[in-house]
């Protein structure tokens, strides 16, 4: 049985072509030990294409390639024709078809799909982090977070954490109540990554009353009383003063507006 030799040529890592080549090779050689696959990654120079074509001729290889630059695709096609090689362009026809459909020209920048994948997984990781370290469930998250939010109950800590997580920031939030000592971790982090969320007592009183009604409870519970709210806010002021972090008034701010304020204050902000 003739051995199948495949050359995978890419201007990026070459994972896409590698997977497709394996899927196709399995239709002819179910035992991949009879298949030789050699990957040529980050090919960006035409001289490299000539060398690859020369090697492919020596080894009777089939060249499978994903090159985003049309000039490189054309050059490799010419080299294969000159050497009597069978070559398969996986990306070119798809890019050209989409371009014709949109009436637009492609960027022709290698590695964009990998960049998108990395951004996607960073976002997923940040979202999972925000869920895991929401509402002070595990104070260890305070040390690991990019951003730490502190505030009394109903100051939008959780929705703000999720919003920032969708921007790929790892966020931990910690509720502050007078009866519970804040975790020591709050006093050991860089105060520049910590943000206190404060709110008007009257606004918070209204929010908490609505919350109690939604839960089917009376709106005159201690949780919503103005005296209790002022007590909590006094405790909040003491804690954030000790941390030395920036305080943002969220009384009349949307989550998006608060998030933009936080991002503008972050050291080494990631755009």
Coordinates of C-alpha atoms in Angstrom, one line a residue:
X1 CA 0.0 0.0 0.0
X2 CA 1.4 3.4 -1.0
X3 CA 2.2 5.7 1.8
X4 CA 0.3 9.0 1.8
X5 CA 2.4 12.0 2.4
X6 CA 0.7 15.4 3.2
X7 CA 2.3 18.7 3.5
X8 CA 0.3 21.2 5.5
X9 CA 1.2 24.8 4.6
X10 CA -0.1 27.8 6.6
X11 CA 0.8 31.4 7.3
X12 CA -0.5 30.9 10.8
X13 CA -0.4 27.8 13.1
X14 CA -2.0 25.5 10.5
X15 CA -4.5 23.8 12.9
X16 CA -7.4 24.2 10.5
X17 CA -5.7 22.6 7.5
X18 CA -4.3 19.9 9.8
X19 CA -7.8 18.9 11.0
X20 CA -9.3 18.9 7.5
X21 CA -6.4 16.9 6.1
X22 CA -6.8 14.3 8.8
X23 CA -10.5 14.0 8.2
X24 CA -9.9 13.5 4.4
X25 CA -7.0 11.1 4.9
X26 CA -9.1 8.8 7.1
X27 CA -11.3 8.1 4.1
X28 CA -8.3 6.4 2.4
X29 CA -6.1 5.4 5.3
X30 CA -7.9 4.6 8.5
X31 CA -4.6 3.7 10.1
X32 CA -3.0 7.1 10.3
X33 CA 0.4 5.4 10.8
X34 CA 0.4 4.9 7.0
X35 CA 0.0 8.7 6.6
X36 CA 2.9 11.1 6.9
X37 CA 1.8 14.7 7.8
X38 CA 4.3 17.5 7.9
X39 CA 3.2 20.9 9.0
X40 CA 4.9 24.1 7.7
X41 CA 3.6 26.9 10.0
X42 CA 4.0 30.7 9.7
X43 CA 5.0 30.6 6.1
X44 CA 5.3 34.3 5.0
X45 CA 7.9 34.4 2.3
X46 CA 7.8 33.2 -1.3
X47 CA 11.2 31.6 -1.0
X48 CA 9.8 29.3 1.6
X49 CA 7.1 28.2 -0.8
X50 CA 9.8 27.2 -3.4
X51 CA 11.6 25.1 -0.8
X52 CA 8.4 23.4 0.3
X53 CA 7.5 22.6 -3.3
X54 CA 10.9 21.2 -3.9
X55 CA 10.6 18.9 -0.8
X56 CA 7.1 17.9 -1.8
X57 CA 8.4 16.8 -5.2
X58 CA 11.1 14.7 -3.6
X59 CA 8.6 12.9 -1.3
X60 CA 5.7 12.8 -3.7
X61 CA 3.6 14.7 -1.2
X62 CA 0.2 16.4 -1.6
X63 CA 0.2 20.0 -0.5
X64 CA -2.8 21.3 1.5
X65 CA -2.7 24.9 2.3
X66 CA -4.4 27.7 4.1
X67 CA -2.8 31.0 3.1
X68 CA -4.8 34.2 3.5
X69 CA -2.8 36.3 1.1
X70 CA -3.9 35.9 -2.5
X71 CA -0.4 36.6 -3.8
X72 CA 1.0 33.7 -1.6
X73 CA -1.7 31.3 -2.8
X74 CA -1.0 32.1 -6.4
X75 CA 2.7 31.7 -5.9
X76 CA 2.3 28.3 -4.3
X77 CA -0.1 27.2 -7.0
X78 CA 2.5 28.2 -9.6
X79 CA 5.3 26.3 -7.8
X80 CA 3.1 23.2 -7.6
X81 CA 2.3 23.4 -11.3
X82 CA 6.0 23.7 -12.2
X83 CA 6.9 20.6 -10.1
X84 CA 3.9 18.6 -11.2
X85 CA 2.4 18.5 -7.7
X86 CA -1.1 18.0 -6.5
X87 CA -2.1 21.0 -4.3
X88 CA -5.4 21.8 -2.5
X89 CA -6.3 25.4 -1.5
X90 CA -8.7 25.1 1.5
X91 CA -9.1 28.8 2.2
X92 CA -8.9 30.7 -1.0
X93 CA -12.2 29.7 -2.7
X94 CA -14.1 30.3 0.6
X95 CA -12.6 33.8 1.1
X96 CA -13.2 34.7 -2.5
X97 CA -16.8 33.5 -2.4
X98 CA -17.5 35.5 0.8
X99 CA -15.8 38.5 -0.7
X100 CA -17.9 38.3 -3.9
X101 CA -21.1 38.0 -1.9
X102 CA -20.3 41.0 0.4
X103 CA -18.7 43.1 -2.3
X104 CA -15.7 43.6 0.0
X105 CA -12.0 42.8 0.0
X106 CA -10.6 40.5 2.7
X107 CA -8.1 41.8 5.3
X108 CA -5.5 39.1 4.3
X109 CA -4.1 39.1 7.9
X110 CA -2.8 35.7 9.1
X111 CA -3.9 34.5 12.5
X112 CA -7.1 36.4 12.9
X113 CA -9.2 33.3 13.7
X114 CA -6.8 32.3 16.5
X115 CA -7.0 35.8 17.9
X116 CA -10.8 35.5 17.9
X117 CA -10.7 32.1 19.6
X118 CA -8.3 33.4 22.3
X119 CA -10.6 36.4 23.0
X120 CA -13.6 34.2 23.2
X121 CA -12.1 31.8 25.7
X122 CA -10.8 34.8 27.8
X123 CA -14.4 36.1 27.9
X124 CA -15.8 32.7 28.9
X125 CA -13.1 32.3 31.7
X126 CA -14.0 35.8 33.0
X127 CA -17.7 35.0 33.1
X128 CA -17.1 31.8 35.0
X129 CA -14.9 33.7 37.4
X130 CA -17.6 36.3 38.0
X131 CA -20.1 33.6 38.9
X132 CA -17.7 31.7 41.1
X133 CA -16.7 34.8 43.1
X134 CA -20.0 36.6 43.2
X135 CA -21.3 38.1 46.4
X136 CA -18.3 37.2 48.5
X137 CA -18.7 33.4 48.1
X138 CA -14.9 32.8 48.2
X139 CA -12.6 35.6 49.4
X140 CA -9.7 34.0 47.6
X141 CA -11.1 35.5 44.3
X142 CA -10.3 38.9 45.6
X143 CA -6.6 38.3 45.2
X144 CA -7.0 36.7 41.7
X145 CA -9.4 39.3 40.2
X146 CA -8.6 42.1 37.8
X147 CA -11.4 44.2 39.4
X148 CA -12.9 44.0 42.9
X149 CA -16.3 45.6 43.7
X150 CA -17.5 46.3 47.2
X151 CA -20.8 47.8 48.3
X152 CA -23.9 47.2 50.4
X153 CA -26.7 45.0 49.1
X154 CA -28.5 46.2 45.9
X155 CA -25.8 48.4 44.5
X156 CA -25.6 46.5 41.2
X157 CA -22.5 44.6 42.1
X158 CA -23.6 41.4 40.3
X159 CA -24.9 42.9 37.0
X160 CA -21.8 45.1 36.9
X161 CA -19.5 42.1 37.5
X162 CA -21.2 40.2 34.6
X163 CA -21.0 43.3 32.3
X164 CA -17.3 43.7 32.9
X165 CA -16.8 39.9 32.5
X166 CA -18.2 40.2 29.0
X167 CA -15.4 42.6 28.4
X168 CA -13.0 39.8 29.5
X169 CA -12.2 41.2 33.0
X170 CA -12.1 38.9 36.0
X171 CA -14.3 40.5 38.6
X172 CA -15.0 39.5 42.3
X173 CA -17.6 41.4 44.3
X174 CA -17.9 41.5 48.1
X175 CA -21.0 42.6 50.0
X176 CA -20.5 44.8 53.1
X177 CA -22.7 44.4 56.1
X178 CA -22.0 45.8 59.6
X179 CA -22.4 42.4 61.4
X180 CA -19.7 40.7 59.2
X181 CA -16.0 41.6 59.1
X182 CA -14.8 42.1 55.5
X183 CA -12.3 39.5 54.3
X184 CA -8.7 40.4 55.0
X185 CA -7.9 40.0 51.3
X186 CA -9.6 43.4 50.7
X187 CA -6.9 45.1 52.6
X188 CA -4.0 43.3 50.9
X189 CA -4.8 44.1 47.3
X190 CA -3.8 47.1 45.1
X191 CA -6.5 49.7 46.0
X192 CA -6.4 50.8 42.3
X193 CA -8.2 47.7 41.2
X194 CA -10.9 48.0 43.9
X195 CA -14.0 50.1 43.5
X196 CA -16.6 51.0 46.2
X197 CA -20.2 51.4 45.0
X198 CA -22.1 53.9 47.0
X199 CA -25.8 54.9 46.6
X200 CA -28.2 57.5 47.9
X201 CA -30.1 56.3 51.0
X202 CA -33.4 57.3 49.5
X203 CA -32.7 55.6 46.2
X204 CA -31.6 52.4 48.0
X205 CA -34.7 52.5 50.2
X206 CA -36.9 52.6 47.1
X207 CA -34.9 49.7 45.5
X208 CA -35.0 47.5 48.5
X209 CA -38.8 48.1 49.1
X210 CA -39.4 47.0 45.5
X211 CA -37.2 43.9 46.0
X212 CA -39.2 42.9 49.1
X213 CA -42.5 43.2 47.3
X214 CA -41.2 41.1 44.4
X215 CA -40.2 38.4 47.0
X216 CA -43.8 38.6 48.5
X217 CA -42.6 40.2 51.7
X218 CA -43.7 43.4 53.5
X219 CA -41.8 46.5 52.4
X220 CA -41.3 47.7 56.0
X221 CA -38.8 45.0 56.9
X222 CA -35.6 46.2 58.6
X223 CA -33.7 45.5 55.3
X224 CA -35.5 48.5 53.7
X225 CA -35.7 50.9 56.6
X226 CA -33.8 54.1 56.1
X227 CA -32.1 53.8 59.5
X228 CA -30.7 50.4 58.7
X229 CA -29.5 51.7 55.2
X230 CA -27.7 54.6 56.8
X231 CA -26.0 52.2 59.3
X232 CA -24.8 50.0 56.4
X233 CA -23.6 53.0 54.4
X234 CA -21.6 54.3 57.4
X235 CA -20.0 50.9 57.7
X236 CA -19.2 51.0 53.9
X237 CA -17.5 54.4 54.3
X238 CA -15.2 53.0 57.0
X239 CA -14.2 50.0 55.0
X240 CA -13.5 51.8 51.7
X241 CA -11.6 54.5 53.6
X242 CA -9.4 51.8 55.1
X243 CA -8.9 50.1 51.6
X244 CA -8.2 53.5 50.0
X245 CA -10.1 52.7 46.9
X246 CA -12.1 54.9 44.5
X247 CA -15.8 55.3 45.3
X248 CA -18.4 55.6 42.6
X249 CA -21.9 56.9 43.2
X250 CA -24.3 54.5 41.3
X251 CA -27.5 56.3 42.4
X252 CA -28.5 57.5 39.0
X253 CA -26.0 55.6 36.8
X254 CA -26.7 52.7 34.4
X255 CA -24.5 49.7 34.7
X256 CA -22.8 50.5 31.4
X257 CA -21.9 54.0 32.6
X258 CA -20.4 52.7 35.8
X259 CA -18.4 50.1 34.0
X260 CA -16.9 52.7 31.7
X261 CA -15.9 54.8 34.7
X262 CA -14.2 51.8 36.2
X263 CA -12.4 50.9 33.0
X264 CA -11.1 54.5 32.6
X265 CA -9.6 54.3 36.1
X266 CA -7.9 51.0 35.7
X267 CA -4.1 51.0 35.7
X268 CA -2.7 49.3 32.5
X269 CA -6.2 49.3 31.0
X270 CA -6.8 46.6 28.4
X271 CA -8.6 48.1 25.4

